Amino acid sequence: MGLLSKKDTKETKDFETEFHFPTSGQTVLIFTRNPELGKVKTRLAAGVGDEAALAIYKFLLEHTVSITKDLSADKQVFYSEKIRSEDLWDESNYIKKLQYGVDLGARMHKAFENSFKAGYKKVIIIGSDMYDLSQRDIDLAFSELDHHDFIVGPAQDGGYYLLGMTFLLPQLFQNKEWGTETVLEDTLKDLRSHSFKLLEVRNDVDYYEDIKGIDAFIPFLPNHLK
C-alpha cells in the first residue's frame, strides 16, 4: 500500500471525486500504489528484479479489478500518489480518490472516516496485491457484517488483507508498527471487547517465495527463475 498524495500531474483528465452520493449501503476501499518501475513490490524485486516486480504488480492490479468490478457495493480506489484517468480502474465503476496521511494507519483512518460520513453502513478495505483473494471472500465479509461489527482477514505474515467495520474505531489505526508481523495481533487486542469475525488466512505477495511454484506468475519471472 502506498504512502501519501499529490494531485499534480501532466495528464489533463486526472481528477479526484471530492464527494459522491452512495448508491448502496456498503463500500469497498481499494488501496493501491501507482505502478511505477522501482517503486512497487520492492521486497519482491529483491528476488526477481524491478521489471518482473512491476509486471507482477500490474497482473495483481488486474486481478483486483476482476474480483471487485461486479461487487454489489460502491468501489473506491485510493491511489498512493497520483490519480490516473483512462487506466484499468473504469471511472464508470470506480470512484477515484487519493490517500492522505503520514502513515498507513492515518490513511486508512481517513478513508474509513470519510466513508462513514458519506453515509455508508458497511465499509471494507483491501489492498491490491492479493492473488489469493476472491470476490466470494469480499461478499462473505460484507455478509458477516450483518452479524458482527468487525471483520478481519488474517494474512500469513502477521498482518491482515481485509478489514471491515460497521462503525469507526480509531484505535485500530493507532499504535501499530505497520508492515510488521505484530499488526494482526495488536489489531485483535483492540477488538477484544467488540463483536468480530475472522476470515480464512490468506497469503499476500511480498517476496519471491510467496509466488514460487505458482503457475500464474511464471510468465513474469526472469528466465533463470522459471
Short mmCIF file of C-alpha atoms in Angstrom, two decimals:
data_model
loop_
_atom_site.label_atom_id
_atom_site.label_comp_id
_atom_site.label_asym_id
_atom_site.label_seq_id
_atom_site.Cartn_x
_atom_site.Cartn_y
_atom_site.Cartn_z
CA MET A 1 0.00 0.00 0.00
CA GLY A 2 1.25 3.45 -0.90
CA LEU A 3 2.24 6.49 1.08
CA LEU A 4 0.76 9.97 0.59
CA SER A 5 -0.80 12.08 -2.06
CA LYS A 6 -0.42 14.84 -4.57
CA LYS A 7 -2.65 15.81 -7.45
CA ASP A 8 -0.16 17.49 -9.74
CA THR A 9 0.29 15.52 -12.96
CA LYS A 10 0.75 16.11 -16.64
CA GLU A 11 -2.41 14.25 -17.54
CA THR A 12 -5.18 16.79 -18.09
CA LYS A 13 -8.02 14.38 -17.31
CA ASP A 14 -6.78 13.35 -13.90
CA PHE A 15 -9.31 14.15 -11.19
CA GLU A 16 -10.49 13.25 -7.74
CA THR A 17 -14.11 12.68 -6.86
CA GLU A 18 -14.22 15.04 -3.88
CA PHE A 19 -17.73 13.97 -2.89
CA HIS A 20 -20.15 11.35 -4.11
CA PHE A 21 -23.57 10.10 -3.11
CA PRO A 22 -23.59 6.46 -2.02
CA THR A 23 -25.52 4.17 -4.34
CA SER A 24 -25.63 1.38 -1.75
CA GLY A 25 -25.17 0.96 1.97
CA GLN A 26 -21.75 -0.61 1.59
CA THR A 27 -18.43 0.28 0.01
CA VAL A 28 -15.06 -1.35 -0.56
CA LEU A 29 -11.92 0.78 -0.29
CA ILE A 30 -9.08 -0.42 -2.50
CA PHE A 31 -5.65 0.91 -1.56
CA THR A 32 -3.17 0.82 -4.41
CA ARG A 33 0.25 2.11 -5.39
CA ASN A 34 0.80 3.86 -8.68
CA PRO A 35 2.54 1.20 -10.83
CA GLU A 36 5.98 2.67 -11.49
CA LEU A 37 9.27 0.87 -12.09
CA GLY A 38 11.33 0.56 -8.94
CA LYS A 39 8.56 1.87 -6.69
CA VAL A 40 6.31 -1.16 -6.24
CA LYS A 41 6.88 -4.53 -4.62
CA THR A 42 10.42 -3.62 -3.61
CA ARG A 43 10.86 -6.69 -1.41
CA LEU A 44 9.70 -8.90 -4.26
CA ALA A 45 12.01 -7.01 -6.62
CA ALA A 46 14.98 -8.02 -4.49
CA GLY A 47 14.35 -11.58 -5.65
CA VAL A 48 13.02 -11.16 -9.18
CA GLY A 49 14.21 -7.72 -10.34
CA ASP A 50 12.39 -4.41 -10.78
CA GLU A 51 10.87 -5.15 -14.19
CA ALA A 52 9.44 -8.50 -13.14
CA ALA A 53 8.13 -6.99 -9.89
CA LEU A 54 6.33 -4.26 -11.83
CA ALA A 55 4.83 -6.77 -14.27
CA ILE A 56 3.64 -8.92 -11.37
CA TYR A 57 2.13 -5.92 -9.62
CA LYS A 58 0.23 -4.93 -12.78
CA PHE A 59 -1.05 -8.50 -13.00
CA LEU A 60 -2.21 -8.29 -9.37
CA LEU A 61 -3.96 -4.99 -10.11
CA GLU A 62 -5.85 -6.66 -12.95
CA HIS A 63 -6.79 -9.49 -10.61
CA THR A 64 -8.10 -6.98 -8.07
CA VAL A 65 -10.26 -5.36 -10.75
CA SER A 66 -11.63 -8.77 -11.74
CA ILE A 67 -12.71 -9.62 -8.17
CA THR A 68 -14.20 -6.21 -7.35
CA LYS A 69 -15.86 -4.92 -10.54
CA ASP A 70 -19.06 -6.92 -10.01
CA LEU A 71 -19.46 -6.38 -6.28
CA SER A 72 -22.83 -5.10 -5.08
CA ALA A 73 -21.12 -2.18 -3.38
CA ASP A 74 -19.64 1.18 -4.25
CA LYS A 75 -15.99 0.78 -5.17
CA GLN A 76 -13.44 3.43 -4.19
CA VAL A 77 -9.85 3.12 -5.38
CA PHE A 78 -7.28 5.11 -3.43
CA TYR A 79 -4.11 5.95 -5.34
CA SER A 80 -0.83 6.35 -3.48
CA GLU A 81 0.39 9.46 -5.32
CA LYS A 82 -1.49 10.47 -8.45
CA ILE A 83 -4.94 9.72 -9.78
CA ARG A 84 -4.91 8.42 -13.33
CA SER A 85 -7.73 8.61 -15.83
CA GLU A 86 -8.33 6.03 -18.54
CA ASP A 87 -6.45 3.32 -16.66
CA LEU A 88 -7.71 -0.13 -15.67
CA TRP A 89 -9.96 1.42 -12.98
CA ASP A 90 -13.01 2.35 -15.05
CA GLU A 91 -14.45 5.69 -13.87
CA SER A 92 -17.96 4.41 -14.53
CA ASN A 93 -17.47 1.73 -11.87
CA TYR A 94 -14.78 3.05 -9.52
CA ILE A 95 -14.71 6.28 -7.52
CA LYS A 96 -11.17 7.62 -7.61
CA LYS A 97 -9.52 9.05 -4.52
CA LEU A 98 -6.11 9.86 -3.07
CA GLN A 99 -4.59 8.53 0.13
CA TYR A 100 -3.96 11.20 2.77
CA GLY A 101 -1.92 10.76 5.94
CA VAL A 102 1.54 10.43 7.42
CA ASP A 103 1.43 6.63 7.63
CA LEU A 104 -0.73 3.71 6.57
CA GLY A 105 -2.85 3.88 9.73
CA ALA A 106 -3.65 7.56 9.22
CA ARG A 107 -4.51 6.97 5.57
CA MET A 108 -6.84 4.09 6.32
CA HIS A 109 -8.43 6.02 9.19
CA LYS A 110 -9.17 8.94 6.86
CA ALA A 111 -10.67 6.70 4.20
CA PHE A 112 -12.94 4.93 6.69
CA GLU A 113 -13.92 8.17 8.39
CA ASN A 114 -14.94 9.84 5.13
CA SER A 115 -16.90 6.77 4.04
CA PHE A 116 -18.96 6.68 7.23
CA LYS A 117 -19.52 10.43 6.97
CA ALA A 118 -20.83 9.87 3.43
CA GLY A 119 -23.48 7.54 4.86
CA TYR A 120 -22.15 4.02 4.32
CA LYS A 121 -23.18 1.40 6.88
CA LYS A 122 -20.58 -1.23 5.99
CA VAL A 123 -17.03 -0.34 4.96
CA ILE A 124 -14.32 -2.81 3.94
CA ILE A 125 -10.73 -2.09 2.94
CA ILE A 126 -8.43 -4.31 0.89
CA GLY A 127 -5.07 -3.93 -0.79
CA SER A 128 -4.47 -4.50 -4.48
CA ASP A 129 -1.87 -7.28 -4.32
CA MET A 130 -3.79 -10.31 -3.04
CA TYR A 131 -3.79 -13.13 -5.59
CA ASP A 132 -5.47 -15.43 -3.03
CA LEU A 133 -8.42 -13.06 -2.60
CA SER A 134 -11.69 -13.66 -4.46
CA GLN A 135 -15.00 -11.85 -4.94
CA ARG A 136 -16.58 -14.56 -2.81
CA ASP A 137 -14.31 -13.60 0.11
CA ILE A 138 -15.40 -9.96 -0.10
CA ASP A 139 -19.07 -10.88 -0.46
CA LEU A 140 -18.73 -13.10 2.61
CA ALA A 141 -17.11 -10.27 4.55
CA PHE A 142 -20.00 -7.92 3.78
CA SER A 143 -22.47 -10.64 4.77
CA GLU A 144 -20.71 -11.27 8.09
CA LEU A 145 -21.03 -7.58 8.91
CA ASP A 146 -24.76 -8.25 9.30
CA HIS A 147 -23.86 -10.28 12.39
CA HIS A 148 -20.61 -8.70 13.61
CA ASP A 149 -19.34 -5.16 13.96
CA PHE A 150 -15.90 -6.01 12.56
CA ILE A 151 -14.40 -8.46 10.10
CA VAL A 152 -10.69 -9.26 9.73
CA GLY A 153 -8.89 -11.27 7.05
CA PRO A 154 -5.61 -12.52 8.59
CA ALA A 155 -2.53 -12.70 6.39
CA GLN A 156 0.13 -15.37 6.85
CA ASP A 157 2.79 -12.74 7.50
CA GLY A 158 1.09 -11.44 10.65
CA GLY A 159 -0.82 -8.59 9.05
CA TYR A 160 -4.28 -8.55 7.51
CA TYR A 161 -5.51 -8.44 3.93
CA LEU A 162 -9.02 -7.21 4.71
CA LEU A 163 -10.59 -5.10 7.43
CA GLY A 164 -14.28 -4.27 7.65
CA MET A 165 -16.46 -2.43 10.12
CA THR A 166 -19.91 -1.03 10.75
CA PHE A 167 -18.65 1.95 12.75
CA LEU A 168 -15.35 3.76 13.08
CA LEU A 169 -12.98 2.53 15.79
CA PRO A 170 -9.99 4.92 15.68
CA GLN A 171 -7.66 2.82 17.85
CA LEU A 172 -7.46 0.21 15.10
CA PHE A 173 -5.26 2.66 13.21
CA GLN A 174 -3.14 3.84 16.11
CA ASN A 175 -0.01 2.47 17.83
CA LYS A 176 0.75 -0.13 15.15
CA GLU A 177 4.08 -0.99 13.57
CA TRP A 178 2.76 -1.12 10.02
CA GLY A 179 4.36 -3.68 7.78
CA THR A 180 5.44 -5.96 10.63
CA GLU A 181 4.23 -9.32 11.94
CA THR A 182 2.62 -7.68 15.01
CA VAL A 183 -0.15 -5.80 13.20
CA LEU A 184 -2.78 -8.55 13.32
CA GLU A 185 -2.11 -9.39 16.97
CA ASP A 186 -2.30 -5.74 18.00
CA THR A 187 -5.47 -5.22 15.96
CA LEU A 188 -7.21 -8.19 17.58
CA LYS A 189 -6.31 -6.82 21.00
CA ASP A 190 -8.20 -3.65 20.10
CA LEU A 191 -11.22 -5.76 19.14
CA ARG A 192 -11.40 -7.87 22.32
CA SER A 193 -14.45 -6.04 23.66
CA HIS A 194 -16.22 -5.93 20.30
CA SER A 195 -18.04 -8.40 18.10
CA PHE A 196 -15.73 -9.52 15.30
CA LYS A 197 -15.25 -12.38 12.83
CA LEU A 198 -12.06 -13.78 11.34
CA LEU A 199 -11.93 -14.89 7.72
CA GLU A 200 -9.63 -17.63 6.43
CA VAL A 201 -5.91 -16.95 6.47
CA ARG A 202 -4.56 -15.88 3.08
CA ASN A 203 -1.07 -15.33 1.70
CA ASP A 204 -0.15 -11.97 0.21
CA VAL A 205 2.65 -11.34 -2.27
CA ASP A 206 5.68 -9.68 -0.73
CA TYR A 207 8.63 -11.96 -1.54
CA TYR A 208 9.68 -14.31 -4.33
CA GLU A 209 8.95 -17.24 -2.01
CA ASP A 210 5.29 -16.13 -1.96
CA ILE A 211 4.92 -16.80 -5.70
CA LYS A 212 7.49 -19.54 -6.25
CA GLY A 213 5.90 -22.52 -7.98
CA ILE A 214 2.60 -20.74 -8.74
CA ASP A 215 1.88 -21.15 -12.45
CA ALA A 216 0.14 -17.78 -12.84
CA PHE A 217 3.35 -15.91 -12.02
CA ILE A 218 5.82 -17.91 -14.12
CA PRO A 219 5.36 -15.83 -17.32
CA PHE A 220 6.55 -12.71 -15.46
CA LEU A 221 9.72 -14.20 -13.99
CA PRO A 222 13.21 -13.80 -15.46
CA ASN A 223 14.43 -16.91 -17.29
CA HIS A 224 16.76 -18.08 -14.54
CA LEU A 225 13.78 -18.37 -12.14
CA LYS A 226 11.40 -20.19 -14.48
#
